Amino acid sequence: MAGGAEEELERRSRFLKGLIQKKKAIEQQEQHDHLQHNNVRVRACDMPLPLQNSAFRCARDLLDTMPPKKLDSKRLALALKKVPFLLEFDSSYGPAWHCIVGTSFGSYVTHSVGGFLYFSIDKVYILLFKTAVEPLDHS
C-alpha cells in the first residue's frame, strides 16, 4: 500500500509542476506581448518583474505626454526618479536610485543586487539603477 501512495504522490507532484510551468510560460508570453505593444525593449536587467513593469509603464506614460520629436531627457529622468516605486524604495532602502535618459550615451555603473534596469522605448534609452550607500567613517 505504501508503494501505491508514493506513486500517487509522485503523479500529483508531476501534475502540479506541469501546471506551474504552464502558468509561467503564459505569464512570460503576456509580458512579451505587453512589451511589444508598448515598443519596450529590455537591454539588460537585474530587477524583479513588478518593478520593471512599473518603470516601463511610467516611462511610456511620461513619453506620451511629451511633444513628438522633442525629447526632454532631463525632464524625463527627473520624472522617473520621482515615480512612486523609486520614492518608496528611496524611503525604504536609502536614497540611492539613479536615472539616466538619452538617445545616445555610454555608462559603466556598479549597482546593488536586484537594482538595475536598462531598457529602451521607441528610440529613448533609460538606465535605472540603485547603488549601495555606506555610512561615512568619522574616525
Coordinates of C-alpha atoms in Angstrom, one line a residue:
M1 CA 0.0 0.0 0.0
A2 CA 2.9 2.4 0.8
G3 CA 4.2 2.0 -2.8
G4 CA 0.8 3.0 -4.2
A5 CA 0.6 6.1 -2.1
E6 CA 4.1 7.1 -3.1
E7 CA 3.2 6.7 -6.8
E8 CA 0.1 8.8 -6.4
L9 CA 2.1 11.5 -4.6
E10 CA 4.7 11.5 -7.4
R11 CA 1.9 11.7 -10.0
R12 CA 0.3 14.6 -8.3
S13 CA 3.6 16.3 -7.9
R14 CA 4.4 16.0 -11.6
F15 CA 0.9 17.3 -12.4
L16 CA 1.3 20.4 -10.2
K17 CA 4.8 21.0 -11.6
G18 CA 3.3 20.9 -15.1
L19 CA 0.6 23.5 -14.1
I20 CA 3.3 25.8 -12.6
Q21 CA 5.4 25.6 -15.8
K22 CA 2.3 26.3 -18.0
K23 CA 1.4 29.4 -15.8
K24 CA 5.0 30.7 -16.0
A25 CA 5.0 30.3 -19.8
I26 CA 1.7 32.1 -20.1
E27 CA 3.0 35.0 -17.9
Q28 CA 6.2 35.2 -19.9
Q29 CA 4.2 35.4 -23.2
E30 CA 1.9 38.1 -21.7
Q31 CA 4.9 40.1 -20.6
H32 CA 6.5 39.7 -24.1
D33 CA 3.2 40.8 -25.8
H34 CA 2.9 43.8 -23.4
L35 CA 6.5 44.9 -24.2
Q36 CA 6.0 44.6 -27.9
H37 CA 2.7 46.6 -27.7
N38 CA 4.5 49.5 -25.9
N39 CA 7.6 49.2 -28.0
V40 CA 9.7 48.4 -25.0
R41 CA 13.0 46.5 -25.3
V42 CA 14.9 45.3 -22.3
R43 CA 18.7 45.7 -22.9
A44 CA 20.0 44.5 -19.6
C45 CA 18.2 43.7 -16.3
D46 CA 18.7 42.7 -12.7
M47 CA 15.3 43.7 -11.3
P48 CA 12.2 42.0 -10.2
L49 CA 9.4 41.9 -12.9
P50 CA 6.9 44.0 -10.9
L51 CA 9.5 46.8 -10.6
Q52 CA 10.3 46.5 -14.3
N53 CA 6.7 46.8 -15.3
S54 CA 6.2 49.9 -13.1
A55 CA 9.3 51.5 -14.8
F56 CA 8.0 50.7 -18.3
R57 CA 4.5 52.0 -17.6
C58 CA 5.8 55.2 -16.0
A59 CA 8.3 55.8 -18.8
R60 CA 5.7 55.2 -21.5
D61 CA 3.2 57.5 -19.8
L62 CA 5.8 60.3 -19.5
L63 CA 7.0 59.9 -23.1
D64 CA 3.4 60.1 -24.3
T65 CA 3.0 63.5 -22.6
M66 CA 6.0 65.0 -24.4
P67 CA 5.6 66.6 -27.8
P68 CA 6.6 64.3 -30.7
K69 CA 10.2 64.6 -31.8
K70 CA 11.0 66.8 -28.8
L71 CA 12.6 64.6 -26.1
D72 CA 13.5 66.4 -22.9
S73 CA 15.9 63.8 -21.4
K74 CA 16.4 65.8 -18.2
R75 CA 12.7 66.2 -17.5
L76 CA 12.1 62.5 -18.2
A77 CA 15.0 61.4 -15.9
L78 CA 13.7 63.7 -13.1
A79 CA 10.2 62.5 -13.5
L80 CA 11.2 58.8 -13.5
K81 CA 13.3 59.5 -10.4
K82 CA 10.2 60.8 -8.7
V83 CA 7.9 57.9 -9.6
P84 CA 6.2 56.2 -6.7
F85 CA 8.2 53.0 -6.8
L86 CA 11.5 54.8 -6.7
L87 CA 10.3 57.2 -3.9
E88 CA 9.1 54.1 -2.0
F89 CA 12.5 52.4 -2.5
D90 CA 14.4 55.6 -1.6
S91 CA 12.5 55.8 1.7
S92 CA 12.7 52.1 2.4
Y93 CA 16.2 51.3 1.3
G94 CA 18.0 54.6 1.2
P95 CA 18.3 57.4 -1.3
A96 CA 20.5 55.7 -3.9
W97 CA 18.4 55.3 -7.0
H98 CA 19.7 56.9 -10.2
C99 CA 18.3 57.5 -13.6
I100 CA 20.0 58.3 -16.9
V101 CA 17.9 59.1 -20.1
G102 CA 19.1 59.8 -23.6
T103 CA 19.3 58.7 -27.2
S104 CA 23.0 58.1 -27.1
F105 CA 25.1 57.5 -24.0
G106 CA 27.5 55.1 -22.5
S107 CA 27.8 54.0 -18.9
Y108 CA 29.7 51.7 -16.6
V109 CA 28.0 51.6 -13.2
T110 CA 28.1 49.4 -10.1
H111 CA 24.6 48.6 -8.8
S112 CA 23.0 46.8 -5.9
V113 CA 21.6 43.3 -6.5
G114 CA 18.1 43.5 -7.9
G115 CA 18.5 47.2 -8.7
F116 CA 19.4 47.6 -12.4
L117 CA 17.3 48.1 -15.5
Y118 CA 18.5 49.3 -18.9
F119 CA 15.7 49.5 -21.5
S120 CA 14.5 51.4 -24.5
I121 CA 11.2 52.8 -25.6
D122 CA 11.0 53.9 -29.2
K123 CA 14.5 55.5 -29.6
V124 CA 14.9 56.6 -26.0
Y125 CA 17.2 54.7 -23.7
I126 CA 16.7 54.6 -20.0
L127 CA 19.0 53.3 -17.3
L128 CA 17.7 52.9 -13.7
F129 CA 20.0 51.6 -11.0
K130 CA 20.5 51.5 -7.3
T131 CA 23.8 52.0 -5.6
A132 CA 24.9 50.9 -2.1
V133 CA 25.0 53.7 0.5
E134 CA 27.6 53.2 3.2
P135 CA 27.9 55.4 6.2
L136 CA 31.0 57.7 6.4
D137 CA 33.7 56.6 8.8
H138 CA 34.4 59.6 11.0
S139 CA 37.4 58.0 12.8

